[in-house]
Coordinates of N, CA and C in Angstrom, one line a residue:
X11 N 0.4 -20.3 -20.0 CA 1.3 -19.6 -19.1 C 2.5 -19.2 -20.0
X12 N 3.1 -17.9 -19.9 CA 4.0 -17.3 -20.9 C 5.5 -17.8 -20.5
X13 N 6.6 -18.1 -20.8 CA 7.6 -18.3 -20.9 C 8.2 -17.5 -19.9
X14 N 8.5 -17.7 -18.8 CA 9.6 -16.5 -18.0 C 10.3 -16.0 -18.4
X15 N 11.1 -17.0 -19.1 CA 12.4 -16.2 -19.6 C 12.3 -15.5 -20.9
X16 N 11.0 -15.5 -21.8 CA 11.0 -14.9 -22.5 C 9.9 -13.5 -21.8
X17 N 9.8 -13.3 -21.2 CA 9.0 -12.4 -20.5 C 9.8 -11.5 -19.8
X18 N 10.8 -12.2 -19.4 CA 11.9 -11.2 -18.4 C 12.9 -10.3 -20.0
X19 N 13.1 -11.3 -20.8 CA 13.6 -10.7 -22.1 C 13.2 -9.5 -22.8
X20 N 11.6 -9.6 -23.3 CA 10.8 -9.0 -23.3 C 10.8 -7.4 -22.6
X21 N 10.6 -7.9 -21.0 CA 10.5 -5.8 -20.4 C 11.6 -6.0 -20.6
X22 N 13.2 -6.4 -20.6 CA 14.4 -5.9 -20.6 C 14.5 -5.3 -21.9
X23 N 14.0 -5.4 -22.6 CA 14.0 -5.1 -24.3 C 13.1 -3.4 -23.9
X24 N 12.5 -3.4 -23.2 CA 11.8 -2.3 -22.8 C 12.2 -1.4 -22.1
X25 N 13.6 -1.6 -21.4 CA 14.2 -0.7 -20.3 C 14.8 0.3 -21.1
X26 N 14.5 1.8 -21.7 CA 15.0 2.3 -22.8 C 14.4 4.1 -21.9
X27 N 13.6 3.7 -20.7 CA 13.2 5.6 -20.2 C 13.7 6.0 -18.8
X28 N 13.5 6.8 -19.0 CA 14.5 7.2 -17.6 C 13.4 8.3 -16.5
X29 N 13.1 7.9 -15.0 CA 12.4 8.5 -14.4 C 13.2 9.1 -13.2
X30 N 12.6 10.6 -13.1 CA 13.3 11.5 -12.1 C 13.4 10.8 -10.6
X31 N 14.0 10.2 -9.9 CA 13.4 10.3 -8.7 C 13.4 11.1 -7.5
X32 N 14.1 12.2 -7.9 CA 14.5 13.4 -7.1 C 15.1 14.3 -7.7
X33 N 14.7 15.6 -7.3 CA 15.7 16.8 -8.0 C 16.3 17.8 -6.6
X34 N 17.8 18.0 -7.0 CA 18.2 19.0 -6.1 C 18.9 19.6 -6.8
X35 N 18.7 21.3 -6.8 CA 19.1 21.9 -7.7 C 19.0 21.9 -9.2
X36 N 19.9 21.7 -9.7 CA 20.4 21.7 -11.1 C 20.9 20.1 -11.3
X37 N 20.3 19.5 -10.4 CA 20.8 17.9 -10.2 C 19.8 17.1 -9.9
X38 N 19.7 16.2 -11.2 CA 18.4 15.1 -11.0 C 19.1 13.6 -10.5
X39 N 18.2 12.5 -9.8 CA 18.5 11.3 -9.8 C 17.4 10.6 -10.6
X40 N 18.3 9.6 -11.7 CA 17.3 9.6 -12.4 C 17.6 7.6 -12.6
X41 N 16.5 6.7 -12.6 CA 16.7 5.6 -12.5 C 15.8 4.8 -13.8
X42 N 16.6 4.2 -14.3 CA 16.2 3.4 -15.3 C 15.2 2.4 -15.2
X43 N 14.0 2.4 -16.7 CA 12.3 2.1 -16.3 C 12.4 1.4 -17.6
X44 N 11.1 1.0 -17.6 CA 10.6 0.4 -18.6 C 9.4 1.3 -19.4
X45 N 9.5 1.9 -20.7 CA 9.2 2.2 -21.7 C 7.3 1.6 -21.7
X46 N 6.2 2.4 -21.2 CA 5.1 1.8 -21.3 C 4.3 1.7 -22.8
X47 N 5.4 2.8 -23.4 CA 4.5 2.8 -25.0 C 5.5 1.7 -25.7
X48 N 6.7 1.0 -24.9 CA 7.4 0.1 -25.9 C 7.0 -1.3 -25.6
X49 N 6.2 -1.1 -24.3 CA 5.5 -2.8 -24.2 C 4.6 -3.2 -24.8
X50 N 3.8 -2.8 -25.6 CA 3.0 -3.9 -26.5 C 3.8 -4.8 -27.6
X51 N 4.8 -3.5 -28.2 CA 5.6 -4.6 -29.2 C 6.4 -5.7 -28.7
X52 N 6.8 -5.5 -27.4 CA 7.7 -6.7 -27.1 C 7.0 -7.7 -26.0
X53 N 5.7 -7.1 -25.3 CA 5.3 -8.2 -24.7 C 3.6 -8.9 -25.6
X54 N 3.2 -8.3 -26.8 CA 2.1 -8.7 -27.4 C 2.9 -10.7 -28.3
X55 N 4.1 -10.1 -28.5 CA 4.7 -12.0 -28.8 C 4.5 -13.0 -27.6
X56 N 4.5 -12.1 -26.3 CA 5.0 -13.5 -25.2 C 3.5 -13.6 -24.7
X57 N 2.8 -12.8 -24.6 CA 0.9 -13.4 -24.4 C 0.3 -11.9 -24.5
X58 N -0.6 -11.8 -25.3 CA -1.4 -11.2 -26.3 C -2.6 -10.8 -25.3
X59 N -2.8 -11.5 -23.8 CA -3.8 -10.9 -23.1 C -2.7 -9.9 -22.3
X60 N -1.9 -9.5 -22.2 CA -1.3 -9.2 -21.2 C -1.8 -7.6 -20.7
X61 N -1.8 -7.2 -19.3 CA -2.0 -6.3 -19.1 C -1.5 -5.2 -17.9
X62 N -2.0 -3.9 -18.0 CA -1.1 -2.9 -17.5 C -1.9 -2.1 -16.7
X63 N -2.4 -1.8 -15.2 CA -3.3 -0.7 -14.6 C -2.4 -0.2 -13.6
X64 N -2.8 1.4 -13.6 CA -2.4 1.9 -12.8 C -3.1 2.6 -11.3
X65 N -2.5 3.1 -10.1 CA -3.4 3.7 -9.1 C -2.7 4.6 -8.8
X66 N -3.4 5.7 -8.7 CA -2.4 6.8 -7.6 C -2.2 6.7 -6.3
X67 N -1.8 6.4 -5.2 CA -1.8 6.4 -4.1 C -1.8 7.7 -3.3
X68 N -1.0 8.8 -4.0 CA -1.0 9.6 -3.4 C -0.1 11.1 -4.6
X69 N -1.1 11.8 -4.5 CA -0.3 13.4 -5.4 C 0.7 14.2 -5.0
X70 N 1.0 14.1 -3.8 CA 1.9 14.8 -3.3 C 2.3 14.2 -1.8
X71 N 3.3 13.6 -1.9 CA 3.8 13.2 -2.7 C 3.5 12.6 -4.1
X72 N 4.2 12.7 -5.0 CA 3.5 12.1 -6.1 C 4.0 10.3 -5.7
X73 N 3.0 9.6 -5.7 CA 3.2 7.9 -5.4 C 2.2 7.7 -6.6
X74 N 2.6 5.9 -7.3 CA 1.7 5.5 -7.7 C 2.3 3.9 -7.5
X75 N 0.7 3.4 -7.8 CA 1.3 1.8 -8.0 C 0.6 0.9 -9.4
X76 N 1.8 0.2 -10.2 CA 1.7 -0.2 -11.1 C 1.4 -1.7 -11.2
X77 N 0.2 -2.3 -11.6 CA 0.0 -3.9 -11.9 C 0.1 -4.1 -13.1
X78 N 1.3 -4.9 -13.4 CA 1.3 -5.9 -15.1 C 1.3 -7.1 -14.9
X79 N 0.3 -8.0 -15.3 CA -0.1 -9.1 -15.5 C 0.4 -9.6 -16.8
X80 N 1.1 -10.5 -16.9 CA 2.1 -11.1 -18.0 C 1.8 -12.3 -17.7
X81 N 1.5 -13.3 -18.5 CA 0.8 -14.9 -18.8 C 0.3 -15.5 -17.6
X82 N -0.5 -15.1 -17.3 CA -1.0 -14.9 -16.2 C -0.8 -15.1 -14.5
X83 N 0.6 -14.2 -14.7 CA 0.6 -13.7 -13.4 C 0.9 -12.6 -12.7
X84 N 0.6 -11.8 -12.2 CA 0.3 -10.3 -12.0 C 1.5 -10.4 -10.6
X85 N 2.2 -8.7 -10.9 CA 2.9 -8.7 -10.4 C 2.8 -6.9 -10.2
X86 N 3.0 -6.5 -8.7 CA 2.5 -4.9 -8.4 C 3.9 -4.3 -7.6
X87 N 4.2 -3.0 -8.0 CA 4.7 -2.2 -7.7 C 4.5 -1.0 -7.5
X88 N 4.9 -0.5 -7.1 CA 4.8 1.0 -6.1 C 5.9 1.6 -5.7
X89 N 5.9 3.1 -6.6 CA 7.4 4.2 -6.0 C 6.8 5.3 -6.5
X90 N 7.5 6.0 -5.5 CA 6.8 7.5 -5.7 C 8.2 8.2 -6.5
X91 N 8.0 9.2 -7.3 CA 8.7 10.0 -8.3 C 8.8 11.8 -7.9
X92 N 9.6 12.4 -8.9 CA 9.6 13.8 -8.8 C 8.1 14.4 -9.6
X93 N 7.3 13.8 -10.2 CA 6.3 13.7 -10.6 C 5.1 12.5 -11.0
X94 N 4.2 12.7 -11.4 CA 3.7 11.6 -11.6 C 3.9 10.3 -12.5
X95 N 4.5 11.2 -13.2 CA 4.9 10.5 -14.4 C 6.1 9.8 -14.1
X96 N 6.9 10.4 -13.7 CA 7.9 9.6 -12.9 C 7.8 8.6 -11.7
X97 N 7.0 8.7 -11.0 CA 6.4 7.6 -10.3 C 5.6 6.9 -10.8
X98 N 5.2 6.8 -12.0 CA 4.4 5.4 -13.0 C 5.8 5.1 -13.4
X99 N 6.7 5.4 -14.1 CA 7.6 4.7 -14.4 C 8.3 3.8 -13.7
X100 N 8.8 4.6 -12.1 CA 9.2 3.7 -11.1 C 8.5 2.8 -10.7
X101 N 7.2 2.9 -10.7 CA 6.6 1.6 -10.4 C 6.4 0.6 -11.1
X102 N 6.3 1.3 -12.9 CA 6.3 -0.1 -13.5 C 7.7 -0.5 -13.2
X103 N 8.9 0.1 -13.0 CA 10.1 -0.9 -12.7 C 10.4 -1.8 -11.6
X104 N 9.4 -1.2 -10.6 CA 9.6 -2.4 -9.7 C 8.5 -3.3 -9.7
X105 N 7.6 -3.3 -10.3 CA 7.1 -4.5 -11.0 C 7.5 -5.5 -12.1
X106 N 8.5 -4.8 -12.7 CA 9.5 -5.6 -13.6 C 10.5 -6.2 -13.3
X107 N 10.5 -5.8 -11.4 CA 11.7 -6.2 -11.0 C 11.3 -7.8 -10.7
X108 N 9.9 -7.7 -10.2 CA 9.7 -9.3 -9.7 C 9.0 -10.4 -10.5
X109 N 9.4 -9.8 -12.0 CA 9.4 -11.0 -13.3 C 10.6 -11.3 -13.4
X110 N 11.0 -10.7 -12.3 CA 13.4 -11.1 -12.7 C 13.7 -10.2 -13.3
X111 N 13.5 -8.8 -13.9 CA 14.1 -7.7 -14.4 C 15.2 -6.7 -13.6
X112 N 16.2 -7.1 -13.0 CA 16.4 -6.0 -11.8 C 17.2 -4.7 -13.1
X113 N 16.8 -3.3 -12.1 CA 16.7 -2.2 -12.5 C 17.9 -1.6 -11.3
X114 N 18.8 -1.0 -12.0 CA 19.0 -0.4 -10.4 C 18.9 1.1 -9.9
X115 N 18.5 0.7 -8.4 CA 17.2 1.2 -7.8 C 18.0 2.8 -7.2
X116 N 19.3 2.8 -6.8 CA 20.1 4.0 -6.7 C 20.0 5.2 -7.7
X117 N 20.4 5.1 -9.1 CA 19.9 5.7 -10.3 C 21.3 6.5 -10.3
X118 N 21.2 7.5 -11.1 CA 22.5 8.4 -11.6 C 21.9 9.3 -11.7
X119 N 23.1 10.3 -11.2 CA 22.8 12.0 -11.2 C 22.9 12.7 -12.3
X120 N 22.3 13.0 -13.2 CA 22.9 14.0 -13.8 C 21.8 15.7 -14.1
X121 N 22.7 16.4 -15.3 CA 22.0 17.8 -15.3 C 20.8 18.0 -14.8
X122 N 20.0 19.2 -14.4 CA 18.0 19.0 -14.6 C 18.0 20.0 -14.7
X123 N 17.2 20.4 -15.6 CA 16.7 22.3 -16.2 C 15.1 21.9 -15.9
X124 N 14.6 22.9 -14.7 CA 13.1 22.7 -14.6 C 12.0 23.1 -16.0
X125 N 12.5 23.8 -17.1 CA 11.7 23.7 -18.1 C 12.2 22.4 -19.2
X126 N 13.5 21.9 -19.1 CA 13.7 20.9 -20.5 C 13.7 19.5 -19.8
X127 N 13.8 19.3 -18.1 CA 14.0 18.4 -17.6 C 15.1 17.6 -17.4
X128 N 15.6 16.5 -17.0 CA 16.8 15.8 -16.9 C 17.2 15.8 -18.1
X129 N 18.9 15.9 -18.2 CA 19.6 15.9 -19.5 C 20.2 14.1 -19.2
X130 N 19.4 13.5 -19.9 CA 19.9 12.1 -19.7 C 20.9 11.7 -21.3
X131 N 21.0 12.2 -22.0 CA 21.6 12.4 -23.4 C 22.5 11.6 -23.1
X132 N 23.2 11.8 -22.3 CA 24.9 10.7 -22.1 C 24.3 9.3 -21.5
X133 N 23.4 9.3 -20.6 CA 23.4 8.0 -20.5 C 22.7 6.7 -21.4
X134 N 21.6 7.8 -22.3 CA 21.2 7.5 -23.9 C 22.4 6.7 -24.4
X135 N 23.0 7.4 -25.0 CA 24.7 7.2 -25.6 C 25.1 6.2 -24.9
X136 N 25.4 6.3 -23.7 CA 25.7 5.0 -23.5 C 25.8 3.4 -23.5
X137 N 24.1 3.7 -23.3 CA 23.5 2.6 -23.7 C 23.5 2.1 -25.5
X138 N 23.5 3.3 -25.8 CA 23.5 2.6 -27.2 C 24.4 2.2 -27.7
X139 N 25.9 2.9 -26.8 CA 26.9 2.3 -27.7 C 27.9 1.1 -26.9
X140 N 26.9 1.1 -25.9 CA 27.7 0.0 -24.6 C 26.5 -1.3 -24.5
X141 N 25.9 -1.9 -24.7 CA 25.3 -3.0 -24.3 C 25.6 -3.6 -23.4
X142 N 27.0 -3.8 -23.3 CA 27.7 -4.8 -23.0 C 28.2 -4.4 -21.2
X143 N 27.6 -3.2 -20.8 CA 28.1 -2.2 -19.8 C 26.6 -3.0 -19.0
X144 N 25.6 -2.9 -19.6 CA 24.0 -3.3 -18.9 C 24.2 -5.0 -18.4
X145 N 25.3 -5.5 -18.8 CA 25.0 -6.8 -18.4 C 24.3 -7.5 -17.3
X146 N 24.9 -6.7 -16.6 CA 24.5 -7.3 -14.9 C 23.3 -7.3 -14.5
X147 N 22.6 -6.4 -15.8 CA 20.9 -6.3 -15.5 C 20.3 -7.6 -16.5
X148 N 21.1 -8.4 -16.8 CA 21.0 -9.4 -18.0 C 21.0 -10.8 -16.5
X149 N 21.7 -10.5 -16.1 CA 21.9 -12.2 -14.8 C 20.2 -12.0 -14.1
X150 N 20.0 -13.5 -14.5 CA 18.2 -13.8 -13.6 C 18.7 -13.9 -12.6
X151 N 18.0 -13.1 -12.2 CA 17.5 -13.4 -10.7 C 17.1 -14.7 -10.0
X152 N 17.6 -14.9 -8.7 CA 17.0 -16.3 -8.4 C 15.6 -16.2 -8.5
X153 N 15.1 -17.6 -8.1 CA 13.4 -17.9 -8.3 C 12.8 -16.8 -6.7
X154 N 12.1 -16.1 -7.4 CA 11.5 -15.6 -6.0 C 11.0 -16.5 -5.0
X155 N 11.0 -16.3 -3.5 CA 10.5 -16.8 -2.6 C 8.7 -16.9 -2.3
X156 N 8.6 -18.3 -2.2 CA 7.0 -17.8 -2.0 C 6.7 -17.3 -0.7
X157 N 7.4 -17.6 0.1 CA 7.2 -16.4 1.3 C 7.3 -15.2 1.2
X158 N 8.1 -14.4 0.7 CA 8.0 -13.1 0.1 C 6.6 -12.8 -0.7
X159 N 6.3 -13.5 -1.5 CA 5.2 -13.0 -2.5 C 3.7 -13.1 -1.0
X160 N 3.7 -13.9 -0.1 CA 3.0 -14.0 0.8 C 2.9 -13.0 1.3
X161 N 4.2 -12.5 1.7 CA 4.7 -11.7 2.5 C 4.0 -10.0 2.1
X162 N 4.2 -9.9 0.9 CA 3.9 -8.9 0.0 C 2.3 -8.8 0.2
X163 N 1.6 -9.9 -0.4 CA 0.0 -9.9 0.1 C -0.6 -9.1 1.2
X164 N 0.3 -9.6 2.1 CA -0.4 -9.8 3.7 C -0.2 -8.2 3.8
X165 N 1.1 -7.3 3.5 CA 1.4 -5.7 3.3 C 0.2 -4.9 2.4
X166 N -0.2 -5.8 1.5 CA -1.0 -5.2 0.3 C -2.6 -5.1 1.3
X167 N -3.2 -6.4 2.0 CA -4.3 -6.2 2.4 C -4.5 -5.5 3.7
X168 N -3.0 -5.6 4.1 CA -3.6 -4.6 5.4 C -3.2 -3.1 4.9
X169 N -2.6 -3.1 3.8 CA -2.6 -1.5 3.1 C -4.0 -0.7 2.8
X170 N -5.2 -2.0 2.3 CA -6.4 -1.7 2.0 C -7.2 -1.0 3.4
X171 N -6.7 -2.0 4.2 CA -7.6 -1.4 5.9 C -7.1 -0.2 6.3
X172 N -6.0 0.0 6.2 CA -5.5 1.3 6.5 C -6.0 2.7 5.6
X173 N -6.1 2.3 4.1 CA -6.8 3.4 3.6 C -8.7 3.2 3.9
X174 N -8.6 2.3 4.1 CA -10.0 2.5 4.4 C -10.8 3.3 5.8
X175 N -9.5 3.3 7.1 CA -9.8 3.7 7.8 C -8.7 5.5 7.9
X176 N -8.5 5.6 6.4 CA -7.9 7.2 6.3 C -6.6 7.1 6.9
X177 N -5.7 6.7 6.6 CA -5.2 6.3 7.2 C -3.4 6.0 6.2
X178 N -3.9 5.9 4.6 CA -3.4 5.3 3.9 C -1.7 6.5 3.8
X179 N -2.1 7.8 3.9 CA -1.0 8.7 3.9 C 0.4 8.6 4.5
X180 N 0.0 7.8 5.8 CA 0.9 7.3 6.4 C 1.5 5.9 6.3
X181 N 1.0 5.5 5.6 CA 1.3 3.7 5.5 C 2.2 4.1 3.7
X182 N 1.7 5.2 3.2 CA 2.4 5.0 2.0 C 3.5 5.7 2.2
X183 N 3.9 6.1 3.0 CA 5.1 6.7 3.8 C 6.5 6.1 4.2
X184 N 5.6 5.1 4.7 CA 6.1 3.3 4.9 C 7.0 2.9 4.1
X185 N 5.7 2.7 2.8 CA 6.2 2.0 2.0 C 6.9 2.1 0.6
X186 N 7.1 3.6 1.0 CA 7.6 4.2 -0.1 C 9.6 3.6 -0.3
X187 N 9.8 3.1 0.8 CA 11.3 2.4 0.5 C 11.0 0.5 0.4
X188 N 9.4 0.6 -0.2 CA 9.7 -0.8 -1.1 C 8.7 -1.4 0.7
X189 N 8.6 -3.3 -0.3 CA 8.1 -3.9 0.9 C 9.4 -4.3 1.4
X190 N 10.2 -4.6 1.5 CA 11.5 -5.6 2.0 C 12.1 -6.4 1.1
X191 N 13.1 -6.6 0.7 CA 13.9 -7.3 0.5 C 14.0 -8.7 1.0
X192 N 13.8 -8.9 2.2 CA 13.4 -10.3 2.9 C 12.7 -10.5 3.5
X193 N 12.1 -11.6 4.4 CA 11.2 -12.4 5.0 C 11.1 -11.2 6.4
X194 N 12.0 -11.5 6.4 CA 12.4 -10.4 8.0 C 11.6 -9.1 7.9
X195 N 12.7 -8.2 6.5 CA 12.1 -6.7 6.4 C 11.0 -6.8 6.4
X196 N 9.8 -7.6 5.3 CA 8.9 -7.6 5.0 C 8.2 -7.4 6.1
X197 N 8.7 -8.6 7.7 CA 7.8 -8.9 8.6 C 8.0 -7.4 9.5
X198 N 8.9 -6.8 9.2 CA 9.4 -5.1 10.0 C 8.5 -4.7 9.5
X199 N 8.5 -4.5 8.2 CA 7.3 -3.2 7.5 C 6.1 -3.1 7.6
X200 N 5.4 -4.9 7.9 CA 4.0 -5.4 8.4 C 3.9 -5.0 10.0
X201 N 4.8 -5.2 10.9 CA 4.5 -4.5 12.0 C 4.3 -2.9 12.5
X202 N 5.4 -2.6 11.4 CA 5.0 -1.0 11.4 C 3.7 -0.3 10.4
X203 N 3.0 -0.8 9.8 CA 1.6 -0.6 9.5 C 0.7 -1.3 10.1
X204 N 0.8 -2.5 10.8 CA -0.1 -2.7 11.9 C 0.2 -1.5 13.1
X205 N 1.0 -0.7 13.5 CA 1.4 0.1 15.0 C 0.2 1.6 14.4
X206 N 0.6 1.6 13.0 CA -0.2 2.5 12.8 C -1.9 2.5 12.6
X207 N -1.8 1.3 12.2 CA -3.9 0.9 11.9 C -4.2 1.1 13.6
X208 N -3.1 0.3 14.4 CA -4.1 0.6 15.8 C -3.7 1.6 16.6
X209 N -2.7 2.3 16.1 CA -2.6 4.0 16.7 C -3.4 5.0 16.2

C-alpha cells in the first residue's frame, strides 16, 4: 500500500495544466488539473503498478470520468469540460481531489482566442514565481468519510442502471455538479437519480 502522503505529494507535483471549463466570449474559466503526461514521473516512485482509465460519459456535452488507482486504491471522478480534453483533465482533478489533493473547483477567468485557446500565460508566471501563493492547496485534507466513499458507490451503481435503461443523459446532468460534498447532498443526488430511473 503506497504512502498517502507521499501520493497526495506526488499528483500535487503534477498540478502544472490548466482545463477550460467554460467559455464566454473572449473569456475562459479555466481550473487547475493534474498534468497526465507528468504522472508517471512523479507517481512511478510511490507504486510502479499504478493506474489511469478513462470513460466518456457523454460528447456533448463533453463529460468524462477519470479512475486512478494509486497503491491500491482507486479513486473516480467525473466533470464535464469546454471540450473533451478539458473534461479528462477536470476529471482527473477531481479524482485527485479524494487522495487529498484539493484543486480549486471555481477556476479563474482569463483571455480565450478560439484558434490559440485560453491565454493562461499569467497564471503560468505565477505559479512559477509564487509557490508560496498555492499553499492552501498544500493543507491535507481531513481523512475522508467512509460514509461518503459508500455514499459515492451506491451514486456510481445506480448510475450503471440508469444507463442501462438509456437513461444515463439525464443522470449525468445530475451529476455534473459532483456527488456531494456530504452525507446529506450525496443522499439528495441519490434520490434525484432514483426519481428519474422510475420516471
Amino acid at each position: 500500500m503506497a504512502d498517502p502522503d507521499r501520493t497526495r505529494e506526488a499528483l500535487r507535483a503534477t498540478l502544472t495544466a490548466w482545463a477550460v471549463a467554460e467559455v464566454r466570449g473572449d473569456q475562459a474559466r479555466v481550473t487547475l488539473a493534474p498534468d497526465p503526461d507528468a504522472l508517471a514521473a512523479h507517481l512511478d516512485p510511490v507504486d510502479e503498478g499504478w493506474s489511469l482509465g478513462w470513460a466518456c460519459e457523454s460528447v456533448q456535452p463533453p463529460v468524462v470520468r477519470a479512475r486512478l488507482t494509486v497503491g491500491g486504491a482507486a479513486r473516480e471522478g467525473m466533470s464535464g469540460g469546454h471540450t473533451l480534453q478539458d473534461a479528462k483533465l477536470r476529471a482527473l482533478a477531481d479524482a485527485a481531489r479524494f487522495f487529498g489533493v484539493p484543486t480549486p473547483a471555481e477556476g479563474q477567468w482569463v483571455e480565450y482566442d478560439p484558434e490559440d485557446g485560453a491565454n493562461t500565460s499569467d497564471l503560468d508566471a505565477e505559479m512559477g514565481e509564487a509557490p508560496a501563493q498555492r499553499a492552501p492547496a498544500r493543507v491535507p485534507e481531513p481523512p475522508r468519510d467512509p460514509q461518503m466513499d459508500k455514499a459515492r458507490r451506491h451514486i456510481e451503481e445506480l448510475l450503471e442502471q440508469l444507463k442501462s435503461a438509456g437513461k444515463g443523459g439525464e443522470a449525468t446532468r445530475v451529476l455534473l455538479r459532483g456527488y456531494g460534498e456530504t452525507v446529506q447532498e450525496s443522499r439528495a443526488i441519490y434520490k434525484e437519480l432514483q426519481a428519474i430511473l422510475k420516471g
